[in-house]
PDB file of C-alpha atoms in Angstrom:
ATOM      1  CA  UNK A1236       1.013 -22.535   4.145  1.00 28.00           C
ATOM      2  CA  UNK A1237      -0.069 -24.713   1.079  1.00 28.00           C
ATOM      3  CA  UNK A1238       1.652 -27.742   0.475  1.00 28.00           C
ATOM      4  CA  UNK A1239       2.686 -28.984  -2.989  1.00 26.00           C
ATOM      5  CA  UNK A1240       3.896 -32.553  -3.956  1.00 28.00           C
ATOM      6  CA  UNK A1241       7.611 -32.715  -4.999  1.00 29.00           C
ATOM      7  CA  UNK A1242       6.274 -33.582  -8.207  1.00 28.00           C
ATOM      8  CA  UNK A1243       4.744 -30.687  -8.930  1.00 30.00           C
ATOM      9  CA  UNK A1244       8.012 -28.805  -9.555  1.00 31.00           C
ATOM     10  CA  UNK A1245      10.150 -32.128 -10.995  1.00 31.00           C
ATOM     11  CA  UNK A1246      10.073 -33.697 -13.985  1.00 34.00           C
ATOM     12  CA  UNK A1247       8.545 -37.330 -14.190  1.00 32.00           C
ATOM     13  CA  UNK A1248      12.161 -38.855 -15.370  1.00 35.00           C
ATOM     14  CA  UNK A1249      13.679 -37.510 -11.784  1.00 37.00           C
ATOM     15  CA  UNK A1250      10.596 -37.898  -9.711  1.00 33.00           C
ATOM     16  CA  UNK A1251      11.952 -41.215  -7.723  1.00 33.00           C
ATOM     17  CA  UNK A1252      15.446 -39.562  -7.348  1.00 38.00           C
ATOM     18  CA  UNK A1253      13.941 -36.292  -5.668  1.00 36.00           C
ATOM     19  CA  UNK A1254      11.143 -38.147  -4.453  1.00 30.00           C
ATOM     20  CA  UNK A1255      13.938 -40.493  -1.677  1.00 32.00           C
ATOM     21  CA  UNK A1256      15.977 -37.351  -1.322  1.00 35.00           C
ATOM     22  CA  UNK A1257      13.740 -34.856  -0.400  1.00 35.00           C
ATOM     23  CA  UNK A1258      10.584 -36.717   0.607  1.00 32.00           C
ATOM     24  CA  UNK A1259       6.998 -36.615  -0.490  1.00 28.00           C
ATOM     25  CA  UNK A1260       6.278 -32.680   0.695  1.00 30.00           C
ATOM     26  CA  UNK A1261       9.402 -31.534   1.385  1.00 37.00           C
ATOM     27  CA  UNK A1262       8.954 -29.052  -1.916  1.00 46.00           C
ATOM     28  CA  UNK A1263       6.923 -26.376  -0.744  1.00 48.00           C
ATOM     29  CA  UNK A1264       5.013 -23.100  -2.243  1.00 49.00           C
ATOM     30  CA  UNK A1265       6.096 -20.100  -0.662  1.00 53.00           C
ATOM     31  CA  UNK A1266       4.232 -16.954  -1.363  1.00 47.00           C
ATOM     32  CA  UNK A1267       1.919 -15.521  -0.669  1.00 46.00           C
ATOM     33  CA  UNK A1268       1.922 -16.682   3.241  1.00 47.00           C
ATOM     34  CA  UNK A1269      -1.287 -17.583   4.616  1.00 42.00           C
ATOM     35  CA  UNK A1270      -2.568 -15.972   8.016  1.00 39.00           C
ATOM     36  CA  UNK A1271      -1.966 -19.246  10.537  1.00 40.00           C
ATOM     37  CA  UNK A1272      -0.459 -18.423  13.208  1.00 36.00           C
ATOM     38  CA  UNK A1273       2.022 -20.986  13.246  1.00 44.00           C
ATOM     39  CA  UNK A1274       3.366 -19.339  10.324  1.00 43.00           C
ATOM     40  CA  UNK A1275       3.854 -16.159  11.606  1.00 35.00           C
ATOM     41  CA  UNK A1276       7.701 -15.820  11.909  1.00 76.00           C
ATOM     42  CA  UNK A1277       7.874 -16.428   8.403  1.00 85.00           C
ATOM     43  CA  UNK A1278       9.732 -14.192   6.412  1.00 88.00           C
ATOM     44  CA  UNK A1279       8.144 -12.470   3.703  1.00 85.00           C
ATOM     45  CA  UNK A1280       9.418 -12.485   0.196  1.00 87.00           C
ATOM     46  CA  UNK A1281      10.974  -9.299   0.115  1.00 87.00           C
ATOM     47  CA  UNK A1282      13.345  -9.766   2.793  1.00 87.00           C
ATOM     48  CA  UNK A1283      14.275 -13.007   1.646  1.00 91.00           C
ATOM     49  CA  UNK A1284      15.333 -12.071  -2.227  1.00 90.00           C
ATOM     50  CA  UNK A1285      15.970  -8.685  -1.469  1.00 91.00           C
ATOM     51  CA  UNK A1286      18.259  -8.111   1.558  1.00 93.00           C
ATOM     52  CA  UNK A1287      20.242  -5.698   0.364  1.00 92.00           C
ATOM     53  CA  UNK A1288      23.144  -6.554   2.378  1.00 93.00           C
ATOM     54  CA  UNK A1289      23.199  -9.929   1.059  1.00 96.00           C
ATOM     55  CA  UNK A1290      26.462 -11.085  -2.305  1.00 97.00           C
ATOM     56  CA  UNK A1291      24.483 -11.714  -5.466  1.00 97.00           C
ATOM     57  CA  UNK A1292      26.413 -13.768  -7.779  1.00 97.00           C
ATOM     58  CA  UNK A1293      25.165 -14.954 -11.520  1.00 97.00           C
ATOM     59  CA  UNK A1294      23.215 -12.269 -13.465  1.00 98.00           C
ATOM     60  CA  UNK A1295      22.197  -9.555 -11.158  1.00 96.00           C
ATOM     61  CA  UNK A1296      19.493  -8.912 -13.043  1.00 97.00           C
ATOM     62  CA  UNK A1297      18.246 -12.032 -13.483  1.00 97.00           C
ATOM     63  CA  UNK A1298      14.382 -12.988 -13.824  1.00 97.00           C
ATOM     64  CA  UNK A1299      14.354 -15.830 -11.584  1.00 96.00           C
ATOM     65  CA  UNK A1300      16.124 -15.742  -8.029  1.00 97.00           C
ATOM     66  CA  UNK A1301      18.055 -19.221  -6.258  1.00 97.00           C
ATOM     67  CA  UNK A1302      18.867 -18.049  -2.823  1.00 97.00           C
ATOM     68  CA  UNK A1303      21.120 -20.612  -1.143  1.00 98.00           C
ATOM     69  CA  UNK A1304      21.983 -20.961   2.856  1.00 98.00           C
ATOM     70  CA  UNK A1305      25.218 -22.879   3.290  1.00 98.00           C
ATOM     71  CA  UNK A1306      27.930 -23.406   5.492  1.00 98.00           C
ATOM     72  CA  UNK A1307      31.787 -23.447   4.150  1.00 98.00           C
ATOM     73  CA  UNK A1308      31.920 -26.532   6.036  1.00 97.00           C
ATOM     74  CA  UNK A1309      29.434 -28.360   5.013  1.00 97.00           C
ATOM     75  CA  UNK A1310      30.938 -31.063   2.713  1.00 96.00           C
ATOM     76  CA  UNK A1311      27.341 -31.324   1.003  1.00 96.00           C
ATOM     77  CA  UNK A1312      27.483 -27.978  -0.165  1.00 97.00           C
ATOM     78  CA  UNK A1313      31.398 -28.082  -1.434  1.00 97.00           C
ATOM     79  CA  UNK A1314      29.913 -31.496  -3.267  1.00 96.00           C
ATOM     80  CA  UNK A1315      27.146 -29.123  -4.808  1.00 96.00           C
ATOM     81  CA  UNK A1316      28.538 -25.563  -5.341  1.00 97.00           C
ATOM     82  CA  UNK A1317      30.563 -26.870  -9.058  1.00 97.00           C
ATOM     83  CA  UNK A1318      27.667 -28.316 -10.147  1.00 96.00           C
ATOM     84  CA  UNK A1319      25.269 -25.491  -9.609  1.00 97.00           C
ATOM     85  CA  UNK A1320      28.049 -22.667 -10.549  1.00 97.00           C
ATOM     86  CA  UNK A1321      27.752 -24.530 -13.876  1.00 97.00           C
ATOM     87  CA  UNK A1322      23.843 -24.475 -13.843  1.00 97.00           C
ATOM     88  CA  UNK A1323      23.905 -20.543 -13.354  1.00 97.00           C
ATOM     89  CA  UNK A1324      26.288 -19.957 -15.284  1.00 97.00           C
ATOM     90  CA  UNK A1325      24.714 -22.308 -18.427  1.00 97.00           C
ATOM     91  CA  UNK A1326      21.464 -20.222 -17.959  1.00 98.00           C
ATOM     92  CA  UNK A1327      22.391 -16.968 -17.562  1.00 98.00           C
ATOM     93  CA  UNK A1328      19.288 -15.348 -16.008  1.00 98.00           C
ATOM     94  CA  UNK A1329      19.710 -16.630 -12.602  1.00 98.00           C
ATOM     95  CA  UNK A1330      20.175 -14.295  -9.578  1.00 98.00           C
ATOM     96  CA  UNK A1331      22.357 -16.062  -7.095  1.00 98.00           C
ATOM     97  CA  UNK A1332      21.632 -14.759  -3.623  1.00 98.00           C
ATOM     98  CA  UNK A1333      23.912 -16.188  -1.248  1.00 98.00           C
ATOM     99  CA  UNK A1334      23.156 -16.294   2.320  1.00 98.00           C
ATOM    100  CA  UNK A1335      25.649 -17.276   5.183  1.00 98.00           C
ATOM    101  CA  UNK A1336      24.219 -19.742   7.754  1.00 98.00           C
ATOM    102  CA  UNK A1337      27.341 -20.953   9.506  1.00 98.00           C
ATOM    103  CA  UNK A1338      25.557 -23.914  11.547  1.00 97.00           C
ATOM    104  CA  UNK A1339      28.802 -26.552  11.897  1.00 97.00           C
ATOM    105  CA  UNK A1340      30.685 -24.798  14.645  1.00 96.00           C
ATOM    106  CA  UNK A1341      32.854 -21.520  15.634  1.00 97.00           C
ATOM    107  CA  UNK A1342      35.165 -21.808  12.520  1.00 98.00           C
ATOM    108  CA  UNK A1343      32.128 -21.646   9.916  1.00 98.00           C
ATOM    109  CA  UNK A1344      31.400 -18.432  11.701  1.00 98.00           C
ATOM    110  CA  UNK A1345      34.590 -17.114  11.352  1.00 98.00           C
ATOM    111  CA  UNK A1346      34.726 -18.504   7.411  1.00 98.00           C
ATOM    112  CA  UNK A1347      31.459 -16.857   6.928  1.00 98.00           C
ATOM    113  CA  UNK A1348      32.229 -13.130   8.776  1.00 98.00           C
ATOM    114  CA  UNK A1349      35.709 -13.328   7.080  1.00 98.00           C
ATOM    115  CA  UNK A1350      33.901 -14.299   3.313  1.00 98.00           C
ATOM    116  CA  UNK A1351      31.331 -10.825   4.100  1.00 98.00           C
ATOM    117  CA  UNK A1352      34.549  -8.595   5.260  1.00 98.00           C
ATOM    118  CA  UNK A1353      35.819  -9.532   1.880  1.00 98.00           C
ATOM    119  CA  UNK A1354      32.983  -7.655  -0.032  1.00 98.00           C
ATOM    120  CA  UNK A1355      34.610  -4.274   1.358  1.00 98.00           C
ATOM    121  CA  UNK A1356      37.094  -4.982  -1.261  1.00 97.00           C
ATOM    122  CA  UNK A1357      35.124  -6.546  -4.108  1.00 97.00           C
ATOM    123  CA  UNK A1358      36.998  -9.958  -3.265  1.00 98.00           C
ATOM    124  CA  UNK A1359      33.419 -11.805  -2.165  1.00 98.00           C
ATOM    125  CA  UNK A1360      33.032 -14.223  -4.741  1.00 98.00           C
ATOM    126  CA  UNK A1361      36.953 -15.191  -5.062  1.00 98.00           C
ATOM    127  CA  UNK A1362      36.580 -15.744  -1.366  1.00 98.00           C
ATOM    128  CA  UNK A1363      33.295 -17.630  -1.532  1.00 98.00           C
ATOM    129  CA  UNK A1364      35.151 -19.883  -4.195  1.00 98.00           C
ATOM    130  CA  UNK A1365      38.167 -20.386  -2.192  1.00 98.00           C
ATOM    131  CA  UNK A1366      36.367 -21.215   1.269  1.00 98.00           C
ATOM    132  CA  UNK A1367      33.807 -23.714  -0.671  1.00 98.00           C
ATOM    133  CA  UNK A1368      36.315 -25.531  -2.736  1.00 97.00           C
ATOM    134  CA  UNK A1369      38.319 -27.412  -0.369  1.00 95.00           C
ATOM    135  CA  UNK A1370      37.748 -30.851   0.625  1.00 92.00           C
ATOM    136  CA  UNK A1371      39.233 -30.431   4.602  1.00 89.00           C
ATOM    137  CA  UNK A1372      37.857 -29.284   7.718  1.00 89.00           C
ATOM    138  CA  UNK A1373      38.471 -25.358   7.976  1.00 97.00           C
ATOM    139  CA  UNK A1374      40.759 -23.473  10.825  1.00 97.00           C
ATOM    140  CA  UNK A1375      41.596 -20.132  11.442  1.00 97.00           C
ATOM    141  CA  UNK A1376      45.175 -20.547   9.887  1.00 97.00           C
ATOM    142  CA  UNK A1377      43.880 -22.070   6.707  1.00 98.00           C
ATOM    143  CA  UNK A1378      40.818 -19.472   6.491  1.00 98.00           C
ATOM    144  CA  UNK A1379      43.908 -16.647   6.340  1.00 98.00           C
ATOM    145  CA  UNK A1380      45.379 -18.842   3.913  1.00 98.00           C
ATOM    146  CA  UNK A1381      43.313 -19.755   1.581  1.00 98.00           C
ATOM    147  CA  UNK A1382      41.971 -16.083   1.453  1.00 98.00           C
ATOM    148  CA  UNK A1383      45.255 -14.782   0.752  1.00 98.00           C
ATOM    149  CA  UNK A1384      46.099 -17.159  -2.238  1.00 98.00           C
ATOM    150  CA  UNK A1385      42.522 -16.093  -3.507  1.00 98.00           C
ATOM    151  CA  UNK A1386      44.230 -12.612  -3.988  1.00 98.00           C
ATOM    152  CA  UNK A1387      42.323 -11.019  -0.586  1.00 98.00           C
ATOM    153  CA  UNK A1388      44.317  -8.623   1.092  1.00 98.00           C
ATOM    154  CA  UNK A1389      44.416 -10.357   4.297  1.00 98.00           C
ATOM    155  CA  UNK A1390      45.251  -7.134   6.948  1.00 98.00           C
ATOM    156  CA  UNK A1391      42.459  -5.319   5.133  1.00 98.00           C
ATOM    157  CA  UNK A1392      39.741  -7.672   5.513  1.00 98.00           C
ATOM    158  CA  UNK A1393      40.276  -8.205   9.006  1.00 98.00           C
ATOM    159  CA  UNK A1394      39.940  -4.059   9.201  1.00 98.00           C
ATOM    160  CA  UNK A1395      37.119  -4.341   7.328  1.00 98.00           C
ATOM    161  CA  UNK A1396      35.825  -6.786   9.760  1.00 98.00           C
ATOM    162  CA  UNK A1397      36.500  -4.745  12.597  1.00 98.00           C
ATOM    163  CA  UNK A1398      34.819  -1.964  11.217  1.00 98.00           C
ATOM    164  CA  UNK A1399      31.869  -3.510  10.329  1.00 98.00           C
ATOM    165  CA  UNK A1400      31.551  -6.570  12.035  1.00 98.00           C
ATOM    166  CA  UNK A1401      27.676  -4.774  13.713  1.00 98.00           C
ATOM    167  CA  UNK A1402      26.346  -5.046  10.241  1.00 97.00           C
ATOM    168  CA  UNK A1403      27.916  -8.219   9.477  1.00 98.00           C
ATOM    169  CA  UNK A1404      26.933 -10.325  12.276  1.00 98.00           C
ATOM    170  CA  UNK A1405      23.093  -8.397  11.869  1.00 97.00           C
ATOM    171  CA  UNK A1406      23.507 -10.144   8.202  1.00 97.00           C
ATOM    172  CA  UNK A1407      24.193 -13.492   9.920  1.00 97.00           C
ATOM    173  CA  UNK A1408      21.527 -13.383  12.279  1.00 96.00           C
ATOM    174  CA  UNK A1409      19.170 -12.326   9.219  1.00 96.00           C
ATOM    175  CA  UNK A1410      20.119 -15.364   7.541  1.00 96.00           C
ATOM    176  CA  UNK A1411      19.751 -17.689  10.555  1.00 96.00           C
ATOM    177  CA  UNK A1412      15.958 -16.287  11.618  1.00 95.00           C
ATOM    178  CA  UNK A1413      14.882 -16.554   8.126  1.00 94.00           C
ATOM    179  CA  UNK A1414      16.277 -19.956   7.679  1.00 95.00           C
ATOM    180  CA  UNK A1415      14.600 -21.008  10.608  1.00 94.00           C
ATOM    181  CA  UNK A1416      11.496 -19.418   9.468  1.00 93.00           C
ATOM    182  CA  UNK A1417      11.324 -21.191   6.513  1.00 92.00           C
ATOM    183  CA  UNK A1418      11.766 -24.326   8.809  1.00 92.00           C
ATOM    184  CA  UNK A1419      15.201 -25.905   7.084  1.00 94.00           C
ATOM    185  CA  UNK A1420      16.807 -27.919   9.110  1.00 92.00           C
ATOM    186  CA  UNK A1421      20.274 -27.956   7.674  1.00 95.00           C
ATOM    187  CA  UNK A1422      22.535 -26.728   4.686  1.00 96.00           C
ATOM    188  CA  UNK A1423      22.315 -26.297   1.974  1.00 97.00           C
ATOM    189  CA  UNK A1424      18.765 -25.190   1.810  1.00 96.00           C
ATOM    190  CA  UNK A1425      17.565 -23.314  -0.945  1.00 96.00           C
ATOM    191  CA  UNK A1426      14.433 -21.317  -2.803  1.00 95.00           C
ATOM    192  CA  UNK A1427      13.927 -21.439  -6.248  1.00 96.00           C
ATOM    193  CA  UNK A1428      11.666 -19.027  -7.561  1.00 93.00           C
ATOM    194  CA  UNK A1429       8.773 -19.134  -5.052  1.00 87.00           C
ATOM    195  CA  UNK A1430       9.751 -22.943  -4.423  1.00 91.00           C
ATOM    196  CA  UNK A1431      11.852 -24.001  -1.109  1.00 90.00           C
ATOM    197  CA  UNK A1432      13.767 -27.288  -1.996  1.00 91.00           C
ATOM    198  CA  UNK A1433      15.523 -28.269   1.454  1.00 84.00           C
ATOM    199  CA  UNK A1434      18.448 -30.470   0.262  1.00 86.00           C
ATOM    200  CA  UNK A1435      20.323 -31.096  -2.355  1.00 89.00           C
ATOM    201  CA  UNK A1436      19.608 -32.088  -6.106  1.00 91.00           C
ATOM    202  CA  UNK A1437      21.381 -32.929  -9.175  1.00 92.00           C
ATOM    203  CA  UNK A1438      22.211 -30.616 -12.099  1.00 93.00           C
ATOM    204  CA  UNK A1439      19.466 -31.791 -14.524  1.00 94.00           C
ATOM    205  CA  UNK A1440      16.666 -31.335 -11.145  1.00 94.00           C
ATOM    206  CA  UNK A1441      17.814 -27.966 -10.454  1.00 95.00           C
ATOM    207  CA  UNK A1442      17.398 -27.079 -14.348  1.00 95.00           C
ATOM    208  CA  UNK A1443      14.291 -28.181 -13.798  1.00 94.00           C
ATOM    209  CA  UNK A1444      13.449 -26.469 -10.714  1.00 95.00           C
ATOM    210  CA  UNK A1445      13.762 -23.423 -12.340  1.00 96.00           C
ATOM    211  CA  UNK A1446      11.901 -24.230 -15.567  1.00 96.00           C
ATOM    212  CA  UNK A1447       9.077 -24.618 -13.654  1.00 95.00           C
ATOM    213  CA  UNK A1448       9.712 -21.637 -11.010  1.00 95.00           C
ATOM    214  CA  UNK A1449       9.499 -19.480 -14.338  1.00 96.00           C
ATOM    215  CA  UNK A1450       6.794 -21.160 -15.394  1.00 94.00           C
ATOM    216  CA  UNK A1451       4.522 -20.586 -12.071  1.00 92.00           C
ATOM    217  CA  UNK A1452       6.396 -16.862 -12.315  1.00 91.00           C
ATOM    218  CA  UNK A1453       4.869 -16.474 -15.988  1.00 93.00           C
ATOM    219  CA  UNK A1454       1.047 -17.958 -14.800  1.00 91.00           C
ATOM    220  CA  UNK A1455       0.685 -15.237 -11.779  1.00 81.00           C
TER     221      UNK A1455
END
């Protein structure tokens, strides 16, 4: 795989910022692979922006793509998820592909299977929202709770889950294999375009991020 300098993809004015977060190569080209074998459980593009399975939020028909792996419990990703919501929502041609990768313990699975079940009944993204935005350490209990003021039908999602809890957990284990492909090490993790950014960044970097992701889109 070809390395790129964080600085490639971030403007000069944040450079130092993303620079101590992320780390001199930690920004990465993705595609096309190259043939070295120590690359070879990488995922390819399509399955990565395209799973079919996977909730889209933002403009579906976006031109460029952010693809996040999170964890509802992961109080770095609560921190981010206003701040990019905003960012998505200010441009309005991002594709928000939201992948699953409960990493923090049995209850993020359960958060994360319950958040899928909810897409049976067009609730994911009031589910998403109510799972991400609190500030304590999910249960069970509160999972049902929080769900339920979201306006999920509680008993139905759990059917839901039961009925399809083969292709759920096959989405999971998608989302973990391609995570670990891409060799993050924790959430949230993210691509950008064809870029991988593995942590997180502030609003301004991320509009920036994808500046230049459209700009590398536009010169291939």
């Amino acid at each position: 795989m070809k390395r790129v300098p964080s600085t490639a993809i971030i403007s000069a004015s944040s450079r130092r910022d993303v620079l101590t977060l992320l780390g001199a190569t930690a920004a990465l080209s993705l595609w096309p692979r190259d043939s070295r074998a120590e690359d070879a459980d990488e995922p390819d593009e399509g399955a990565v922006l395209r799973d079919p399975d996977a909730p889209v939020l933002g403009n579906a028909a976006g031109d460029i793509a952010i693809v996040e792996w999170f964890d509802y419990n992961c109080p770095y990703c609560r921190k981010l998820d206003p701040e990019l919501q905003q960012v998505i929502h200010d441009d309005g041609k991002v594709r928000w592909v939201l992948k699953e990768w409960p990493i923090l313990g049995p209850t993020s699975v359960v958060a994360a299977r319950m958040a899928l079940a909810c897409k049976y009944q067009d609730k994911y993204a009031k589910a998403h929202d109510a799972l991400i935005g609190v500030s304590s350490k999910l249960t069970e209990p509160r999972i049902d709770e929080l769900l339920a003021e979201a306006g999920v039908d509680i008993d139905r999602a759990k059917r839901d889950l039961a009925a399809n809890a083969k292709a759920i957990d096959a989405m999971l284990a998608r989302n973990d294999k391609q995570a670990r492909g891409l060799r993050f090490r924790g959430t949230p993790s993210f691509i950008v375009g064809k870029f991988r950014v593995p942590g997180v960044l502030t609003m301004a970097q991320f509009e920036q991020v994808i500046a230049d992701a459209r700009k590398a889109k536009a010169a291939n």
